[in-house]
Coordinates of C-alpha atoms in Angstrom, one line a residue:
Chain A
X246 CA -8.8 19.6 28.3
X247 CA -5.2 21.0 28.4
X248 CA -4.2 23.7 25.7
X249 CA -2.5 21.9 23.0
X250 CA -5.9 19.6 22.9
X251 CA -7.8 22.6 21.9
X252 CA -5.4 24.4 19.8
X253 CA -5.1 21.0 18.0
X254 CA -8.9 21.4 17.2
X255 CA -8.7 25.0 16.7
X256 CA -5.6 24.3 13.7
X257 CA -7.4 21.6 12.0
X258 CA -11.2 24.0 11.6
X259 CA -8.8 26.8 10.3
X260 CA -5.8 25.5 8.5
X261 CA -7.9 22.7 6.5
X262 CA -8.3 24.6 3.5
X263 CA -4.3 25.9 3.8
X264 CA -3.6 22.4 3.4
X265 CA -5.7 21.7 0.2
X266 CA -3.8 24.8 -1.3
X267 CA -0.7 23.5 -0.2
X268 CA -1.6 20.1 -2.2
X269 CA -2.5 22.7 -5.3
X270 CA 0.1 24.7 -5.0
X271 CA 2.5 21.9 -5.0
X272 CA 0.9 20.3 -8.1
X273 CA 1.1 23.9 -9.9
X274 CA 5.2 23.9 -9.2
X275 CA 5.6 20.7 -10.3
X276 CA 3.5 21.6 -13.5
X277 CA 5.7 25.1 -14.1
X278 CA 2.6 27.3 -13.3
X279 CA 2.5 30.0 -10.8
X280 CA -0.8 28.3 -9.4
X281 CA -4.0 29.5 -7.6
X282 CA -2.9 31.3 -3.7
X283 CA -2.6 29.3 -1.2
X284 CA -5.9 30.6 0.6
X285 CA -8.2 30.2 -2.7
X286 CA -10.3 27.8 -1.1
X287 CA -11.1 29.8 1.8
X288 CA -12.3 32.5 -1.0
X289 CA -14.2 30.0 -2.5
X290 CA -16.1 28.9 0.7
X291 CA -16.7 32.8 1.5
X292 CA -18.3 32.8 -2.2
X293 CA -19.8 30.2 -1.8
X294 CA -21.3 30.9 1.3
X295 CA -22.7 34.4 0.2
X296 CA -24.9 32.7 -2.9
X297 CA -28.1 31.6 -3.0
X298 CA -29.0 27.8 -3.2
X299 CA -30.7 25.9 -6.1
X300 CA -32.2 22.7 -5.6
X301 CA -33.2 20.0 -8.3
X302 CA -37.4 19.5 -8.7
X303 CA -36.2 15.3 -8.2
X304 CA -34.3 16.1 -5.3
X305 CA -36.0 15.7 -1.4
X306 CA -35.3 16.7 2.4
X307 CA -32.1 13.8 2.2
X308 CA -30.5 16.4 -0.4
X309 CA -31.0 19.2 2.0
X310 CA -29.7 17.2 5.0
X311 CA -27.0 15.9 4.1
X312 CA -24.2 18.1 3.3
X313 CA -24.7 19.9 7.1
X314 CA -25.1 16.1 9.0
X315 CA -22.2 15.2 6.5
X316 CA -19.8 17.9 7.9
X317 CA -20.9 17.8 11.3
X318 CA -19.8 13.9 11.2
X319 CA -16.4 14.9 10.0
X320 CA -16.6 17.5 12.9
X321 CA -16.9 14.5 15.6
X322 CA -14.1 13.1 13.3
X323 CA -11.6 16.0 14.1
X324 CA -12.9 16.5 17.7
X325 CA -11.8 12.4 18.1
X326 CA -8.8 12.4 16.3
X327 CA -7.1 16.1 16.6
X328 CA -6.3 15.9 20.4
X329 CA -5.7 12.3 20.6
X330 CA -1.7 12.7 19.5
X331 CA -1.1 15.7 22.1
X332 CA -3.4 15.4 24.8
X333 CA -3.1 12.4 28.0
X334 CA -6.6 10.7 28.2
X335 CA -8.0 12.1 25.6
X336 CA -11.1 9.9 24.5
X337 CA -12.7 6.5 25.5
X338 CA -12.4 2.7 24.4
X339 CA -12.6 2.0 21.0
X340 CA -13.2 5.6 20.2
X341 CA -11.3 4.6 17.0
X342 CA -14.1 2.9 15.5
X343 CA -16.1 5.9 16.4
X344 CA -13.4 7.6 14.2
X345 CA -13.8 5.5 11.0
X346 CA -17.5 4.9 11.6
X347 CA -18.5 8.8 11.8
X348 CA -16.3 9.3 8.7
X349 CA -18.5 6.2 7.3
X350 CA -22.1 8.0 8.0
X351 CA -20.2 10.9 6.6
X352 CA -19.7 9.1 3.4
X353 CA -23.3 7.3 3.7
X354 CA -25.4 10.3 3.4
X355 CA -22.7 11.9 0.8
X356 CA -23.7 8.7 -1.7
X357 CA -27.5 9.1 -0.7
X358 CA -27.7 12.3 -1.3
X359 CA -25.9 11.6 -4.7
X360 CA -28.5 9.0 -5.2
X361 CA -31.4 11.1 -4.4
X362 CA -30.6 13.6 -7.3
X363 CA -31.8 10.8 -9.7
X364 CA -29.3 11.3 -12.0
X365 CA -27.1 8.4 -13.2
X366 CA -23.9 9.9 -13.2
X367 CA -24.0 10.6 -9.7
X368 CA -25.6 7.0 -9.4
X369 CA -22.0 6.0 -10.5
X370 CA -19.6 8.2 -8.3
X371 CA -21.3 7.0 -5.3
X372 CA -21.1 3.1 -6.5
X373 CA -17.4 3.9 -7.0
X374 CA -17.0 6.1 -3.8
X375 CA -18.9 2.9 -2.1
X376 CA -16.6 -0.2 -3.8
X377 CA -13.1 2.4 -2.8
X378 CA -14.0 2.8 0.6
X379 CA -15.5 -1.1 1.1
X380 CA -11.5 -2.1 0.2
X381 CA -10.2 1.2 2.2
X382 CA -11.8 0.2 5.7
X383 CA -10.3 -2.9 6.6
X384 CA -6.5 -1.4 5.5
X385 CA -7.7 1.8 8.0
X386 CA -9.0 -0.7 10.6
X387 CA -6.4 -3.5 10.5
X388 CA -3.5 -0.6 10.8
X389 CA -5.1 1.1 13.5
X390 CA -5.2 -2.9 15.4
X391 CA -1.5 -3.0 15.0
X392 CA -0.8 0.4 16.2
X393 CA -2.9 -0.7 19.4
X394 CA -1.2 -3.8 19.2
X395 CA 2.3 -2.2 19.6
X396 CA 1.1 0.6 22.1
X397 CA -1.2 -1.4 23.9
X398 CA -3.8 0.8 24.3
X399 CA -7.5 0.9 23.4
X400 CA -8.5 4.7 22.8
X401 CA -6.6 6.8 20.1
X402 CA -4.8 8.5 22.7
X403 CA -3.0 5.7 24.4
X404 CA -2.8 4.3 21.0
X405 CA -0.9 7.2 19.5
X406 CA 0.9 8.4 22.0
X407 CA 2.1 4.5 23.0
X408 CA 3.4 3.7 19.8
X409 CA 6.4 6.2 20.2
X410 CA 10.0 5.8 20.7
X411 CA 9.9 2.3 22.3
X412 CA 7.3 0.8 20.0
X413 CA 9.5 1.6 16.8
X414 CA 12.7 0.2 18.6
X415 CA 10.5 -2.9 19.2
X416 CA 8.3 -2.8 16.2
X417 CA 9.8 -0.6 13.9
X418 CA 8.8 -2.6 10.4
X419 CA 5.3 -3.0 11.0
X420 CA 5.0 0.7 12.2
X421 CA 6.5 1.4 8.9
X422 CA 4.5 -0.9 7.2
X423 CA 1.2 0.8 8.6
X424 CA 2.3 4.6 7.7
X425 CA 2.5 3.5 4.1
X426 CA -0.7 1.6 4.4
X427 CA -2.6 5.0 5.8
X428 CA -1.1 7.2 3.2
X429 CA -2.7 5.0 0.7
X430 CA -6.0 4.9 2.3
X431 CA -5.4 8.3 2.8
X432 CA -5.4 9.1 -1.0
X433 CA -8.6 6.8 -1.6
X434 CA -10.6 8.1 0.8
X435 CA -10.0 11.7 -0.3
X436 CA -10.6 10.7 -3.9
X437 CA -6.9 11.7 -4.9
X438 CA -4.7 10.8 -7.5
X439 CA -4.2 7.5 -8.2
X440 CA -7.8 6.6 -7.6
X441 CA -9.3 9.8 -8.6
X442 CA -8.0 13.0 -10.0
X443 CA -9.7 16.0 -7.9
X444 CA -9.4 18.3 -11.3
X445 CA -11.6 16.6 -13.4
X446 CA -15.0 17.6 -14.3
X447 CA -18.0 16.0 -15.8
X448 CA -15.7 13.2 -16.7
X449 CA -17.1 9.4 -16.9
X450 CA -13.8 8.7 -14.4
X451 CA -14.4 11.0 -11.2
X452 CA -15.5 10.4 -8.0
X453 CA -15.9 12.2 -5.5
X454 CA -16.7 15.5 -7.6
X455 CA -19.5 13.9 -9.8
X456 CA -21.4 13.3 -6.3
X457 CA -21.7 16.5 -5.2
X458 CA -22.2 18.2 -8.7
X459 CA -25.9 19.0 -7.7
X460 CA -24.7 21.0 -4.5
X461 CA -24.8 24.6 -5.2
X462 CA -24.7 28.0 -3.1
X463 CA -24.0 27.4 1.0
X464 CA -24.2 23.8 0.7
X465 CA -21.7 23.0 -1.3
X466 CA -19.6 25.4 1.0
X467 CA -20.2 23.0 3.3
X468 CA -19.4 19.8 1.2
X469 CA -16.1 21.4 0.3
X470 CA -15.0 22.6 4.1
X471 CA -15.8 18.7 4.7
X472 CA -13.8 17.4 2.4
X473 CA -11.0 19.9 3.2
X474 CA -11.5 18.8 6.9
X475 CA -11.1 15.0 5.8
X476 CA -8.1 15.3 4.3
X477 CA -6.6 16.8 7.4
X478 CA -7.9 14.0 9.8
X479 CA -6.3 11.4 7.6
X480 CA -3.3 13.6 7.2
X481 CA -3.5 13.9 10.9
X482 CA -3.4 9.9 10.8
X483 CA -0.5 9.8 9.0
X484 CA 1.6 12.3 10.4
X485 CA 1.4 11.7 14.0
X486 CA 2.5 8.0 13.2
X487 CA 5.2 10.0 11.2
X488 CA 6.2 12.4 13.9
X489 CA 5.9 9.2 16.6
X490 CA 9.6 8.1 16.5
X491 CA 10.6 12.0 17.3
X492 CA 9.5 11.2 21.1
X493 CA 8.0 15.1 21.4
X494 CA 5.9 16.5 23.7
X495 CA 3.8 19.5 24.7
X496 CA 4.1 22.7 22.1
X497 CA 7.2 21.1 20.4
X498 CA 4.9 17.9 19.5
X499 CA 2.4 19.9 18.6
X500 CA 4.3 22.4 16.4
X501 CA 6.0 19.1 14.5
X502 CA 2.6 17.7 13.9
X503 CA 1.3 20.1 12.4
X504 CA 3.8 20.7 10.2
X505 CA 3.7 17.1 9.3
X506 CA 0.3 17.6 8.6
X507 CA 1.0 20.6 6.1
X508 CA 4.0 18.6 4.6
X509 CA 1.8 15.4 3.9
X510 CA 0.2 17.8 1.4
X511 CA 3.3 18.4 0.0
X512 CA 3.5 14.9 -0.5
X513 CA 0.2 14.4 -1.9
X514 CA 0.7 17.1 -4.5
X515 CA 4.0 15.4 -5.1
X516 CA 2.2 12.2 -5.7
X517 CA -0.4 13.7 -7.8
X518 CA 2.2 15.3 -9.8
X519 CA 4.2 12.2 -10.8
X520 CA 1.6 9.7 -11.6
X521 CA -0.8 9.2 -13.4
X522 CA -4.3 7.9 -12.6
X523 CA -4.8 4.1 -12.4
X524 CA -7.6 2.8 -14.2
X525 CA -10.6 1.9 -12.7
X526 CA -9.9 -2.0 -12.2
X527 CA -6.5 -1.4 -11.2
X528 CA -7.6 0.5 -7.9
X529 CA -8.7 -2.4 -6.1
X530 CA -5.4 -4.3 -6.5
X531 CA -3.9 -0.9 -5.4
X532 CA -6.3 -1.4 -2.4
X533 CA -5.7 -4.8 -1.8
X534 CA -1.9 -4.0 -1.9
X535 CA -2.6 -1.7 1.3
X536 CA -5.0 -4.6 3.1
X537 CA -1.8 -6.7 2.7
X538 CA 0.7 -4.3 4.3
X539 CA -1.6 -3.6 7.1
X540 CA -2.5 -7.4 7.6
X541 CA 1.5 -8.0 7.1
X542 CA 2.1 -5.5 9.7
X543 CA -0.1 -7.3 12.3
X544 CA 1.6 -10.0 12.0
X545 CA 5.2 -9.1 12.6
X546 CA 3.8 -6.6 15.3
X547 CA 2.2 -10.3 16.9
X548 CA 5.3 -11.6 16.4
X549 CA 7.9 -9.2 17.3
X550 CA 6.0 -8.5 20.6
X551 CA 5.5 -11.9 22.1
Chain B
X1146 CA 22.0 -5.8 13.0
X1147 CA 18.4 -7.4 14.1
X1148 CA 16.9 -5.0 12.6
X1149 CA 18.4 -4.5 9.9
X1150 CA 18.3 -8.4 9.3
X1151 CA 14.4 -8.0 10.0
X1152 CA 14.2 -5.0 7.4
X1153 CA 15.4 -6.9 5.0
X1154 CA 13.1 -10.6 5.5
X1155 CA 10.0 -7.9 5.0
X1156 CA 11.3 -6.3 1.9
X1157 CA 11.6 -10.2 0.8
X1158 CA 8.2 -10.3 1.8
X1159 CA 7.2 -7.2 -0.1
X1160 CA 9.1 -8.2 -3.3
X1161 CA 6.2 -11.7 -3.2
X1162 CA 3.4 -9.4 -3.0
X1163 CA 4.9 -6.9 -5.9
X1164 CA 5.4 -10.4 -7.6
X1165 CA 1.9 -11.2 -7.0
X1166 CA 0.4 -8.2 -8.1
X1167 CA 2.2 -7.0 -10.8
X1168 CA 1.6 -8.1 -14.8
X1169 CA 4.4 -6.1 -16.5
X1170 CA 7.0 -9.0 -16.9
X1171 CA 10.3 -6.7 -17.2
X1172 CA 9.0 -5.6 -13.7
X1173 CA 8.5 -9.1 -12.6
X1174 CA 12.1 -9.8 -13.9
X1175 CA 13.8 -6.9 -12.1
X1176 CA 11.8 -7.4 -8.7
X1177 CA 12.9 -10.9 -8.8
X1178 CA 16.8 -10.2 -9.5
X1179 CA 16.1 -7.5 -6.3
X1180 CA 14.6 -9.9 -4.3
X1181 CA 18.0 -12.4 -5.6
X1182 CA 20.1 -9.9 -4.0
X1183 CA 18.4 -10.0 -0.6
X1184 CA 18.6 -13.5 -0.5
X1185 CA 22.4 -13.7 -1.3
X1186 CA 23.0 -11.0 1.7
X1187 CA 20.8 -12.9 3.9
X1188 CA 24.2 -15.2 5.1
X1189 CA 26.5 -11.8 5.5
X1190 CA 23.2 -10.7 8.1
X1191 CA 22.8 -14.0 9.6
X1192 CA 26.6 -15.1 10.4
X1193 CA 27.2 -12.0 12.7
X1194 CA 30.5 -12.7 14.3
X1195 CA 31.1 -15.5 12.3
X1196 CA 32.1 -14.2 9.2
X1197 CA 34.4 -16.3 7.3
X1198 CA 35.7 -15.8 3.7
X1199 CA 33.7 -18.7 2.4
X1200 CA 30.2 -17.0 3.3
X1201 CA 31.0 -13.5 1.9
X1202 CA 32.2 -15.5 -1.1
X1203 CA 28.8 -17.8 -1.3
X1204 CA 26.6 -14.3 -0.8
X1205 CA 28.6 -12.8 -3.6
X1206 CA 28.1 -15.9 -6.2
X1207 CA 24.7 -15.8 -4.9
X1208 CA 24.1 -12.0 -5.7
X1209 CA 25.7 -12.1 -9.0
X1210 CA 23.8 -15.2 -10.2
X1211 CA 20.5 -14.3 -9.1
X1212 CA 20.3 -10.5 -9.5
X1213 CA 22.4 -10.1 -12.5
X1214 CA 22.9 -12.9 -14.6
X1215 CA 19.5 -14.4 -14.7
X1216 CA 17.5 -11.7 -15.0
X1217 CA 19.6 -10.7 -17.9
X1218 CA 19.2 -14.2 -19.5
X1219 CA 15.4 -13.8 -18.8
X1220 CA 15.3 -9.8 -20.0
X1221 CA 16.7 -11.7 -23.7
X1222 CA 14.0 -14.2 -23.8
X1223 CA 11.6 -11.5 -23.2
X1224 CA 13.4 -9.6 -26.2
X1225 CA 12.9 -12.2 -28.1
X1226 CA 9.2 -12.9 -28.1
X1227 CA 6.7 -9.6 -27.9
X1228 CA 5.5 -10.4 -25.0
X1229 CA 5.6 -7.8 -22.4
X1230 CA 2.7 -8.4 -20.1
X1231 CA 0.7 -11.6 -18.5
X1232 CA -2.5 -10.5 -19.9
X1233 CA -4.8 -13.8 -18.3
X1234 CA -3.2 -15.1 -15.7
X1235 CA -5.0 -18.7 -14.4
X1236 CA -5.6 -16.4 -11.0
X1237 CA -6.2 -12.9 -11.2
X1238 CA -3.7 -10.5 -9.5
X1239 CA -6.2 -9.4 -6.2
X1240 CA -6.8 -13.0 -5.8
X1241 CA -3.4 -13.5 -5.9
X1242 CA -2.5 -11.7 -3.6
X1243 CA -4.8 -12.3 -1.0
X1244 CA -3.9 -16.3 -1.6
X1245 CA 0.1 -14.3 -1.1
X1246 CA -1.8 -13.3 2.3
X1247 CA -2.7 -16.5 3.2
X1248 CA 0.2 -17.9 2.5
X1249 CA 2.3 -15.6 4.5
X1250 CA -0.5 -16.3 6.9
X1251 CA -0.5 -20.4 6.9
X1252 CA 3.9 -19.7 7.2
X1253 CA 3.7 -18.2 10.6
X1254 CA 1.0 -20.4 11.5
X1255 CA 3.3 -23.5 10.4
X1256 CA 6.4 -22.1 11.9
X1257 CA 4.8 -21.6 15.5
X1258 CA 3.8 -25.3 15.3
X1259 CA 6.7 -27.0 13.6
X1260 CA 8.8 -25.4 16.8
X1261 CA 12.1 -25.9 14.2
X1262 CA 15.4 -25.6 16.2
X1263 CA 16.8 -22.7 14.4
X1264 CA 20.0 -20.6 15.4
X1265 CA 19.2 -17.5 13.6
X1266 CA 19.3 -14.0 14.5
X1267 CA 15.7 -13.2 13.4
X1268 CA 12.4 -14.7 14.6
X1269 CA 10.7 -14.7 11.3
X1270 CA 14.0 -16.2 9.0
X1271 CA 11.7 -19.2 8.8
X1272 CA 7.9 -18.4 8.4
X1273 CA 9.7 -16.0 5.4
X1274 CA 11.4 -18.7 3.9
X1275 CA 8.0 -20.7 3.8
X1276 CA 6.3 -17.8 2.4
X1277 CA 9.0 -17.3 -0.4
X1278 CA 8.5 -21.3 -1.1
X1279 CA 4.6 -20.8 -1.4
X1280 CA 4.9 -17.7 -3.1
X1281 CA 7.2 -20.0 -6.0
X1282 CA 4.9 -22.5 -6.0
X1283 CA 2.0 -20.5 -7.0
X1284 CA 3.6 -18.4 -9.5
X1285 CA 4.4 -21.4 -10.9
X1286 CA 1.1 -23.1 -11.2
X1287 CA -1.5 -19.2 -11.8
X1288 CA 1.1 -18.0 -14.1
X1289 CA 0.9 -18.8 -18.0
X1290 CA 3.9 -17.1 -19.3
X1291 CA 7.2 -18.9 -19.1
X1292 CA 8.9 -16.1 -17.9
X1293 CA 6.5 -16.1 -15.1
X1294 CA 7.3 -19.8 -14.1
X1295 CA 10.8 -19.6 -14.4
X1296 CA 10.3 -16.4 -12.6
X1297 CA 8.6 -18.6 -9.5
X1298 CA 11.3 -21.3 -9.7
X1299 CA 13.3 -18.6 -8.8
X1300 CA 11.6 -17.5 -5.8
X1301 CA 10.9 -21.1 -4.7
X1302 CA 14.7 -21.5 -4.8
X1303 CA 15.0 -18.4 -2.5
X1304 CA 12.7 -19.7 -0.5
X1305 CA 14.8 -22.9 0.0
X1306 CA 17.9 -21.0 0.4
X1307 CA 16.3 -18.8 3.4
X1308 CA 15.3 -21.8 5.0
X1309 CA 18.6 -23.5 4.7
X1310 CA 20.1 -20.7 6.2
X1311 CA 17.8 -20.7 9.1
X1312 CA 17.9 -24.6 10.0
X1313 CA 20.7 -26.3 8.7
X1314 CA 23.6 -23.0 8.5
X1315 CA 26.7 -25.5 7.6
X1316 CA 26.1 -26.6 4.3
X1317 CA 29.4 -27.4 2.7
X1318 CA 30.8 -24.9 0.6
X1319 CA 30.5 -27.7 -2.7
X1320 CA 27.3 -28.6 -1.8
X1321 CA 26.4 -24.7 -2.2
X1322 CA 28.0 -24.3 -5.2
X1323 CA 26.4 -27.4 -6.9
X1324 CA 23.3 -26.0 -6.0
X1325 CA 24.0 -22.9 -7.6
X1326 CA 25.5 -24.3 -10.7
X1327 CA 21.9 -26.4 -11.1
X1328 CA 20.3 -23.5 -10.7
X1329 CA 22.2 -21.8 -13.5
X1330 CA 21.9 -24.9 -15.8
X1331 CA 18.0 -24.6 -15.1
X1332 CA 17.9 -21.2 -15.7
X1333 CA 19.8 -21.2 -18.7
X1334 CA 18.0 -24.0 -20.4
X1335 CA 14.6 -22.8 -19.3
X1336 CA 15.8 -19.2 -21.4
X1337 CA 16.8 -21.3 -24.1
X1338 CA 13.7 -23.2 -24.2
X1339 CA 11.3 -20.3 -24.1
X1340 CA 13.5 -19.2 -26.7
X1341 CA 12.4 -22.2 -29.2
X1342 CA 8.8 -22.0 -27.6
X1343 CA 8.8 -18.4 -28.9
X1344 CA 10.3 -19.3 -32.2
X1345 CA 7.8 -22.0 -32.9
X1346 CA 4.7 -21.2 -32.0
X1347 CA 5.2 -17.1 -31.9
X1348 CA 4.0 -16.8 -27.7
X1349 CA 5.0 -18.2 -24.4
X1350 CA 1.7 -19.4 -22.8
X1351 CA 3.1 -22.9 -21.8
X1352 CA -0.7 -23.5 -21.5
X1353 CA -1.5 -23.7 -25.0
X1354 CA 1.2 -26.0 -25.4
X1355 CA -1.0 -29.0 -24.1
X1356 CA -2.8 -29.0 -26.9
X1357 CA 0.2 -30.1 -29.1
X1358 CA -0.5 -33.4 -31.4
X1359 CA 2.5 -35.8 -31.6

């Protein structure tokens, strides 16, 4: 493994909380308000940390499992993805499904341990968290077949690294076609705004908050550095499809991707700022819309390659 | 000018889908004057070094027809009755546009068996052209509205006018304008008669009207 494949790794475990502050901060300048720091959220996770966890009587050994096997499925998330942009050879066959697959256990045991709380408002985040990410999958897995399609590679690496200068001369639409189709699934996945809004609490509408409302002390340290860590592997997604067409390598490559990374939160907060949630049986449609830009994609990519 | 030709057939494709999925009407309205204007620069992308006075005069008639006039006749009608949204459509919007997926689907299917002997600049002129067609013809048979059905002619029109383009290229320039003035005429009395739908029966489901006694 060369350099830039480990300090890829190395940014994502540390600068994932920068980037939810950077979505906050964002939000808070488009609202007028000075707005938390821009490290809060490693404060909170050093609070967290330092407390003392309480557990439900309902709740059993799934509870206590799940937010440590949650992160460390994330964790083989980052360690598949991170590299895959800036390092030759990084990764196996397929190691894309590995990708959405270990994020999927990761969500799994989330909604289990939601479930084994017994109560019914967690029952109902995790149904919602379930039906979002049943529509998400095929837009993620679809996009990721096109971008393999154009590249012609099988693992992540070849995949991203393919799909650079010549594949958007070639297939520039449909590359275009998938970023969009990411970003969405990037902002259902990560329970953003449209299909979720992050600040609400012990509301009938949220999602990913009402399942971990039972997580307290160390563990819910845990479940936040996850989800801070999922946002930057589908921001990492995103922006190395974004930073593609650049044609970069080495440092420079892996300077521009991460800034892409930090400036996708700009864009999310920028997103969050200007509209407003959808309701509950819009999302799908929302969903669907991405399904059809990824399937779209595959298409023209087919049909501008042969 | 490929690409940009081949950016512009997926934002045609993209304007179905928004039509698809979208039950505000004024949007409807507005995504199908944009989708208008595409079509009437489609001949100014296609002719390349051929571009004669005729064509840039065609795309311009087309452009001001489509993406200003008739959505402006259709904006009235909408005025006119309180409607603003489909609010039960005979297909739901995700179904609709997955059928839009199919669709789009069964046209490149059909255009790599039909093997058409097309001179155009762009490989997928034609499988978007039978998309736009299919995408008219369903909104014209899921959608209860009016607005929504006129809204489909429109597209099926487009659709027509994207093929012709492809296949046939040398239309006569009377032929053209005929089919324009139709167009206009249909348009026009299709306002009119939502119009005196609205004013009779106070909506524009054209479903409801099948129960009218004689």
């Amino acid at each position: 493994m060369t350099i830039h494949g480990l300090l890829s790794i190395i940014a994502g475990l540390l600068l994932a909380p920068l980037l939810q502050g950077i979505v906050n901060r964002t939000k808070a300048v488009f609202a007028g308000r000075r707005g938390a720091p821009l490290l809060q959220q490693y404060r909170d996770i050093a609070r967290l940390l330092r407390k003392g966890a309480v557990f439900s009587g309902t709740t059993t050994w799934i509870f206590r499992l799940a937010p440590s096997i949650t992160l460390a499925c994330v964790l083989v998330a980052l360690v598949v993805l991170a590299p895959a942009p800036v390092e030759q050879g990084w990764g196996f066959a397929g190691d894309a499904l590995l990708l959405a697959y270990a994020l999927g256990l990761a969500r799994f045991l989330t909604v289990a341990a939601a479930l084994d709380t017994g109560s019914s408002f967690e029952g109902m985040g995790a149904s919602r968290e379930v039906f979002y990410s049943a529509l998400a999958e095929p837009a993620l897995l679809v996009g990721i077949a096109v971008l393999a399609r154009v590249s012609g590679g099988t693992s992540l690496a070849s995949i991203l690294q393919g799909a650079g200068v010549a594949g958007w001369v070639s297939a520039g639409t449909a590359l275009a076609l998938v970023g969009v189709s990411f970003f969405v699934v990037l902002l259902a996945e990560n329970s953003r705004v449209p299909f979720d809004d992050p600040n609400t609490h012990l509301e009938l509408t949220m999602v990913h908050e009402v399942m971990v409302l039972d997580s307290s002390g160390p563990d819910f340290a845990l479940v936040t550095y996850g989800a801070s860590l999922k946002l930057w592997v589908f921001s990492v997604l995103f922006a190395s499809l974004a930073v593609s067409p650049l044609g970069l390598s080495g440092f420079a490559l892996l300077g521009a991707l991460t800034a892409a990374v930090l400036f996708t939160g700009v864009i999310v907060g920028t997103v969050e700022s200007t509209m407003a949630r959808s309701s509950l049986a819009r999302a799908p449609l929302l969903l669907a819309g991405a399904c059809a830009l990824s399937i779209l994609a595959f298409i023209l990519a087919s049909r501008f390659l042969s | 000018m490929t690409a940009m030709l081949d950016t512009v057939l997926v934002a045609l494709i993209l304007s179905n889908f928004v039509l698809l999925g979208s039950s505000r009407l004024s949007s409807c309205i507005r995504t199908a004057a944009l989708q208008g204007i595409m079509a009437g620069l489609l001949p100014l992308a296609t002719a390349g070094a051929g571009l004669s006075l005729r064509i840039v005069a065609l795309g311009l008639a087309v452009v001001a027809l489509k993406g200003f006039v008739f959505p402006h006749l259709l904006n009235r009608a909408l005025r006119e009755s309180a409607t603003s949204r489909e609010v039960q459509p005979f297909v739901g919007y995700t179904p609709s546009l997955l059928a839009g997926l199919l669709a789009l689907a069964a046209s490149f299917w059909l255009d790599g068996r039909l093997a058409l002997p097309t001179h155009s600049a762009s490989s997928i002129l034609v499988p978007v052209s039978f998309s736009l067609m299919f995408t008219g013809i369903f909104l014209l048979v899921a959608r209860r509205t009016a607005v929504n059905q006129v809204l489909g002619y429109i597209v099926l029109e487009n659709g027509i006018y994207a093929f012709s383009l492809a296949v046939v290229r040398d239309i006569p320039f009377l032929v053209e304008l005929g089919v324009l003035m139709d167009m206009f005429v249909a348009v026009f009395v299709m306002g009119i008669a939502i119009y005196r739908i609205n004013s009779e029966f106070d909506h524009i489901d054209s479903d409801r009207l099948s129960t009218l006694k004689g």
